[in-house]
Amino acid sequence: LSETIDLAKTTLARFNQIASDLHSITGDTGIQTDIKSTVTSMKEATEDGQKLIKRVSSLVETFKPGGGPKLGIGRPALQIDLFSSSKTPHFRSDVNFRVPIGENNAFNVGLYDFAERYKLNAQYETGLKGFGNMRYGIYASKLGVGLNWGKFANTSFRVDAYNPNDFRVDAKALLRVNDDFSLWFGADNLFKRTTPIIGVRLSR
């Protein structure tokens, strides 16, 4: 982009020189007016290009490692969840990535029922002052919202409400065992065909 701007400046200088040369060759007012108009347009385009360069540079600095406080994108965390239930299908695995953004936000993306139905998870997470985090977007390939909160040490709770056309609510508790493993306890499809589930989470 910088090279493009330099090229535009050079081109502008050449147009100015051409205008000067033509002015000495002809006294035709119309020709002079057309040339001046072209030069003015090129000058305005160059100024706009300079503004664009500044904006692009700022954007690049935002994502540049070690570039200072910008968007604050943190290290992604891999979460693999394995669930077992009393109803068919008895087994489900979910694979998700959580990417922290700033101090209180994150983006969650992954696959619900990995290796079977491959449903999409893509939710933006934002902090709720004094009440954990709220997620909204796509859950199990359906519109959905969710809440995460933790009131006790090593224990957190999660609720997912999704699929407006066949409304479903899942609720779980996550008990942290160590840095890598946690245990799930809860139920899927509350208020309709409630199914108790247990599971394990591997975090990396």
mmCIF file of C-alpha atoms in Angstrom:
data_model
loop_
_atom_site.group_PDB
_atom_site.id
_atom_site.type_symbol
_atom_site.label_atom_id
_atom_site.label_comp_id
_atom_site.label_asym_id
_atom_site.label_seq_id
_atom_site.Cartn_x
_atom_site.Cartn_y
_atom_site.Cartn_z
ATOM 1 C CA LEU A 1 0.000 0.000 0.000
ATOM 2 C CA SER A 2 2.848 2.383 0.777
ATOM 3 C CA GLU A 3 4.335 1.650 -2.624
ATOM 4 C CA THR A 4 0.948 2.370 -4.181
ATOM 5 C CA ILE A 5 0.803 5.768 -2.498
ATOM 6 C CA ASP A 6 4.339 6.592 -3.628
ATOM 7 C CA LEU A 7 3.341 5.640 -7.145
ATOM 8 C CA ALA A 8 0.288 7.889 -6.935
ATOM 9 C CA LYS A 9 2.451 10.806 -5.780
ATOM 10 C CA THR A 10 4.841 10.244 -8.677
ATOM 11 C CA THR A 11 1.935 10.113 -11.086
ATOM 12 C CA LEU A 12 0.552 13.367 -9.697
ATOM 13 C CA ALA A 13 3.896 15.071 -10.168
ATOM 14 C CA ARG A 14 3.984 13.869 -13.751
ATOM 15 C CA PHE A 15 0.480 15.227 -14.393
ATOM 16 C CA ASN A 16 1.531 18.587 -13.023
ATOM 17 C CA GLN A 17 4.553 18.605 -15.309
ATOM 18 C CA ILE A 18 2.365 17.680 -18.282
ATOM 19 C CA ALA A 19 -0.033 20.507 -17.439
ATOM 20 C CA SER A 20 2.859 22.943 -17.267
ATOM 21 C CA ASP A 21 4.262 21.753 -20.578
ATOM 22 C CA LEU A 22 0.898 21.970 -22.326
ATOM 23 C CA HIS A 23 0.348 25.430 -20.898
ATOM 24 C CA SER A 24 3.532 26.611 -22.579
ATOM 25 C CA ILE A 25 2.529 24.939 -25.835
ATOM 26 C CA THR A 26 -1.089 26.009 -26.170
ATOM 27 C CA GLY A 27 -3.228 28.774 -24.889
ATOM 28 C CA ASP A 28 -6.426 26.775 -25.318
ATOM 29 C CA THR A 29 -8.435 27.496 -22.147
ATOM 30 C CA GLY A 30 -10.489 24.303 -22.495
ATOM 31 C CA ILE A 31 -7.426 22.079 -22.532
ATOM 32 C CA GLN A 32 -5.992 23.818 -19.503
ATOM 33 C CA THR A 33 -9.263 23.393 -17.605
ATOM 34 C CA ASP A 34 -9.477 19.667 -18.393
ATOM 35 C CA ILE A 35 -5.906 19.082 -17.305
ATOM 36 C CA LYS A 36 -6.344 21.041 -14.064
ATOM 37 C CA SER A 37 -9.495 19.047 -13.321
ATOM 38 C CA THR A 38 -7.623 15.782 -13.832
ATOM 39 C CA VAL A 39 -4.772 16.919 -11.616
ATOM 40 C CA THR A 40 -7.201 17.955 -8.864
ATOM 41 C CA SER A 41 -8.968 14.591 -8.992
ATOM 42 C CA MET A 42 -5.665 12.762 -8.746
ATOM 43 C CA LYS A 43 -4.615 14.918 -5.787
ATOM 44 C CA GLU A 44 -7.873 14.175 -3.947
ATOM 45 C CA ALA A 45 -7.480 10.456 -4.635
ATOM 46 C CA THR A 46 -3.954 10.557 -3.236
ATOM 47 C CA GLU A 47 -5.133 12.280 -0.057
ATOM 48 C CA ASP A 48 -7.855 9.654 0.373
ATOM 49 C CA GLY A 49 -5.233 6.966 -0.142
ATOM 50 C CA GLN A 50 -3.084 8.461 2.601
ATOM 51 C CA LYS A 51 -6.052 8.316 4.994
ATOM 52 C CA LEU A 52 -6.638 4.698 4.029
ATOM 53 C CA ILE A 53 -2.996 3.853 4.713
ATOM 54 C CA LYS A 54 -3.271 5.292 8.230
ATOM 55 C CA ARG A 55 -6.409 3.287 8.943
ATOM 56 C CA VAL A 56 -4.957 0.047 7.604
ATOM 57 C CA SER A 57 -1.781 0.596 9.597
ATOM 58 C CA SER A 58 -3.835 1.050 12.764
ATOM 59 C CA LEU A 59 -5.724 -2.173 12.025
ATOM 60 C CA VAL A 60 -2.497 -4.095 11.425
ATOM 61 C CA GLU A 61 -1.095 -2.832 14.718
ATOM 62 C CA THR A 62 -4.240 -4.088 16.450
ATOM 63 C CA PHE A 63 -3.454 -7.682 15.510
ATOM 64 C CA LYS A 64 0.325 -7.393 15.616
ATOM 65 C CA PRO A 65 1.811 -9.603 18.376
ATOM 66 C CA GLY A 66 3.285 -7.482 21.118
ATOM 67 C CA GLY A 67 1.790 -4.384 19.584
ATOM 68 C CA GLY A 68 0.280 -3.166 22.825
ATOM 69 C CA PRO A 69 -3.176 -3.110 24.254
ATOM 70 C CA LYS A 70 -5.451 -3.466 21.248
ATOM 71 C CA LEU A 71 -8.228 -6.008 20.960
ATOM 72 C CA GLY A 72 -6.604 -8.198 23.614
ATOM 73 C CA ILE A 73 -7.154 -11.538 21.878
ATOM 74 C CA GLY A 74 -6.039 -14.243 24.290
ATOM 75 C CA ARG A 75 -4.826 -17.798 23.877
ATOM 76 C CA PRO A 76 -7.489 -20.191 22.518
ATOM 77 C CA ALA A 77 -8.510 -23.049 24.806
ATOM 78 C CA LEU A 78 -9.529 -26.467 23.463
ATOM 79 C CA GLN A 79 -12.460 -28.129 25.246
ATOM 80 C CA ILE A 80 -13.427 -31.752 24.525
ATOM 81 C CA ASP A 81 -16.637 -32.935 26.220
ATOM 82 C CA LEU A 82 -17.734 -36.581 26.366
ATOM 83 C CA PHE A 83 -21.302 -37.244 27.543
ATOM 84 C CA SER A 84 -23.246 -40.379 28.412
ATOM 85 C CA SER A 85 -27.041 -40.506 28.817
ATOM 86 C CA SER A 86 -29.683 -43.108 29.623
ATOM 87 C CA LYS A 87 -31.531 -42.576 26.325
ATOM 88 C CA THR A 88 -30.588 -43.179 22.700
ATOM 89 C CA PRO A 89 -28.203 -41.963 21.483
ATOM 90 C CA HIS A 90 -26.275 -42.890 24.614
ATOM 91 C CA PHE A 91 -23.008 -41.166 23.729
ATOM 92 C CA ARG A 92 -22.167 -37.655 22.494
ATOM 93 C CA SER A 93 -18.915 -35.786 22.056
ATOM 94 C CA ASP A 94 -18.514 -32.019 21.648
ATOM 95 C CA VAL A 95 -15.346 -30.228 20.522
ATOM 96 C CA ASN A 96 -15.068 -26.469 21.047
ATOM 97 C CA PHE A 97 -12.520 -23.664 21.077
ATOM 98 C CA ARG A 98 -12.887 -20.682 23.406
ATOM 99 C CA VAL A 99 -10.991 -17.547 22.333
ATOM 100 C CA PRO A 100 -10.814 -14.813 25.016
ATOM 101 C CA ILE A 101 -11.330 -11.243 23.783
ATOM 102 C CA GLY A 102 -10.405 -8.495 26.223
ATOM 103 C CA GLU A 103 -11.070 -8.997 29.920
ATOM 104 C CA ASN A 104 -14.693 -10.160 29.932
ATOM 105 C CA ASN A 105 -15.555 -11.399 26.437
ATOM 106 C CA ALA A 106 -14.836 -14.469 24.346
ATOM 107 C CA PHE A 107 -15.813 -16.247 21.153
ATOM 108 C CA ASN A 108 -16.838 -19.910 21.314
ATOM 109 C CA VAL A 109 -16.759 -22.027 18.171
ATOM 110 C CA GLY A 110 -16.870 -25.774 17.613
ATOM 111 C CA LEU A 111 -18.943 -28.849 16.829
ATOM 112 C CA TYR A 112 -21.853 -30.292 18.783
ATOM 113 C CA ASP A 113 -22.059 -34.108 18.528
ATOM 114 C CA PHE A 114 -18.665 -34.386 16.880
ATOM 115 C CA ALA A 115 -18.158 -37.459 14.646
ATOM 116 C CA GLU A 116 -21.922 -38.008 14.370
ATOM 117 C CA ARG A 117 -24.117 -35.063 13.360
ATOM 118 C CA TYR A 118 -21.444 -32.325 13.290
ATOM 119 C CA LYS A 119 -23.722 -29.483 14.386
ATOM 120 C CA LEU A 120 -22.227 -25.997 14.588
ATOM 121 C CA ASN A 121 -21.531 -24.034 17.762
ATOM 122 C CA ALA A 122 -20.664 -20.349 17.291
ATOM 123 C CA GLN A 123 -21.473 -18.039 20.185
ATOM 124 C CA TYR A 124 -20.178 -14.704 21.411
ATOM 125 C CA GLU A 125 -19.651 -14.550 25.167
ATOM 126 C CA THR A 126 -19.870 -11.427 27.276
ATOM 127 C CA GLY A 127 -19.580 -10.857 30.993
ATOM 128 C CA LEU A 128 -22.595 -10.018 33.143
ATOM 129 C CA LYS A 129 -21.568 -7.994 36.162
ATOM 130 C CA GLY A 130 -22.091 -10.132 39.246
ATOM 131 C CA PHE A 131 -23.737 -12.951 37.285
ATOM 132 C CA GLY A 132 -21.229 -14.907 35.245
ATOM 133 C CA ASN A 133 -21.269 -14.830 31.451
ATOM 134 C CA MET A 134 -23.931 -14.835 28.755
ATOM 135 C CA ARG A 135 -23.500 -16.522 25.367
ATOM 136 C CA TYR A 136 -25.571 -15.923 22.244
ATOM 137 C CA GLY A 137 -25.449 -17.046 18.634
ATOM 138 C CA ILE A 138 -25.636 -20.560 17.193
ATOM 139 C CA TYR A 139 -25.774 -23.658 19.414
ATOM 140 C CA ALA A 140 -26.178 -27.144 17.928
ATOM 141 C CA SER A 141 -26.883 -25.418 14.577
ATOM 142 C CA LYS A 142 -29.864 -23.566 16.092
ATOM 143 C CA LEU A 143 -30.358 -20.060 17.450
ATOM 144 C CA GLY A 144 -29.576 -20.127 21.135
ATOM 145 C CA VAL A 145 -28.494 -18.319 24.276
ATOM 146 C CA GLY A 146 -26.649 -19.607 27.293
ATOM 147 C CA LEU A 147 -25.456 -18.683 30.773
ATOM 148 C CA ASN A 148 -22.322 -19.707 32.638
ATOM 149 C CA TRP A 149 -21.739 -18.882 36.262
ATOM 150 C CA GLY A 150 -19.752 -20.211 39.198
ATOM 151 C CA LYS A 151 -20.586 -19.552 42.837
ATOM 152 C CA PHE A 152 -18.441 -22.243 44.421
ATOM 153 C CA ALA A 153 -14.755 -23.123 44.207
ATOM 154 C CA ASN A 154 -13.987 -25.488 41.321
ATOM 155 C CA THR A 155 -17.682 -25.717 40.391
ATOM 156 C CA SER A 156 -19.546 -23.869 37.646
ATOM 157 C CA PHE A 157 -22.998 -24.118 36.109
ATOM 158 C CA ARG A 158 -24.177 -23.891 32.524
ATOM 159 C CA VAL A 159 -27.624 -23.496 30.947
ATOM 160 C CA ASP A 160 -28.313 -23.587 27.198
ATOM 161 C CA ALA A 161 -31.654 -22.591 25.657
ATOM 162 C CA TYR A 162 -31.916 -23.127 21.904
ATOM 163 C CA ASN A 163 -33.975 -24.227 18.889
ATOM 164 C CA PRO A 164 -36.938 -21.780 18.983
ATOM 165 C CA ASN A 165 -39.123 -24.031 16.805
ATOM 166 C CA ASP A 166 -38.732 -26.968 19.201
ATOM 167 C CA PHE A 167 -37.581 -25.158 22.325
ATOM 168 C CA ARG A 168 -35.041 -27.021 24.396
ATOM 169 C CA VAL A 169 -33.174 -26.284 27.635
ATOM 170 C CA ASP A 170 -30.079 -28.156 28.842
ATOM 171 C CA ALA A 171 -28.572 -27.618 32.304
ATOM 172 C CA LYS A 172 -25.273 -28.917 33.663
ATOM 173 C CA ALA A 173 -22.817 -28.525 36.534
ATOM 174 C CA LEU A 174 -19.067 -28.750 35.881
ATOM 175 C CA LEU A 175 -16.830 -29.972 38.713
ATOM 176 C CA ARG A 176 -13.159 -29.250 38.129
ATOM 177 C CA VAL A 177 -10.844 -32.129 39.116
ATOM 178 C CA ASN A 178 -7.518 -30.637 37.970
ATOM 179 C CA ASP A 179 -6.145 -28.331 35.267
ATOM 180 C CA ASP A 180 -6.939 -30.852 32.530
ATOM 181 C CA PHE A 181 -10.037 -32.765 33.639
ATOM 182 C CA SER A 182 -13.509 -31.856 34.880
ATOM 183 C CA LEU A 183 -16.736 -33.818 35.450
ATOM 184 C CA TRP A 184 -20.199 -33.015 34.084
ATOM 185 C CA PHE A 185 -23.505 -33.683 35.883
ATOM 186 C CA GLY A 186 -26.866 -32.513 34.576
ATOM 187 C CA ALA A 187 -29.850 -33.082 32.355
ATOM 188 C CA ASP A 188 -30.765 -32.446 28.726
ATOM 189 C CA ASN A 189 -34.138 -31.295 27.384
ATOM 190 C CA LEU A 190 -35.622 -30.061 30.650
ATOM 191 C CA PHE A 191 -39.429 -29.774 30.946
ATOM 192 C CA LYS A 192 -40.095 -32.176 28.030
ATOM 193 C CA ARG A 193 -38.196 -35.465 27.827
ATOM 194 C CA THR A 194 -35.666 -34.835 30.580
ATOM 195 C CA THR A 195 -32.590 -37.035 30.219
ATOM 196 C CA PRO A 196 -29.980 -37.261 32.999
ATOM 197 C CA ILE A 197 -26.397 -37.103 31.727
ATOM 198 C CA ILE A 198 -22.876 -37.438 33.080
ATOM 199 C CA GLY A 199 -19.641 -36.648 31.342
ATOM 200 C CA VAL A 200 -16.031 -35.583 31.388
ATOM 201 C CA ARG A 201 -14.214 -32.558 29.966
ATOM 202 C CA LEU A 202 -10.651 -32.420 28.747
ATOM 203 C CA SER A 203 -9.238 -28.876 28.586
ATOM 204 C CA ARG A 204 -6.051 -27.817 26.811
#
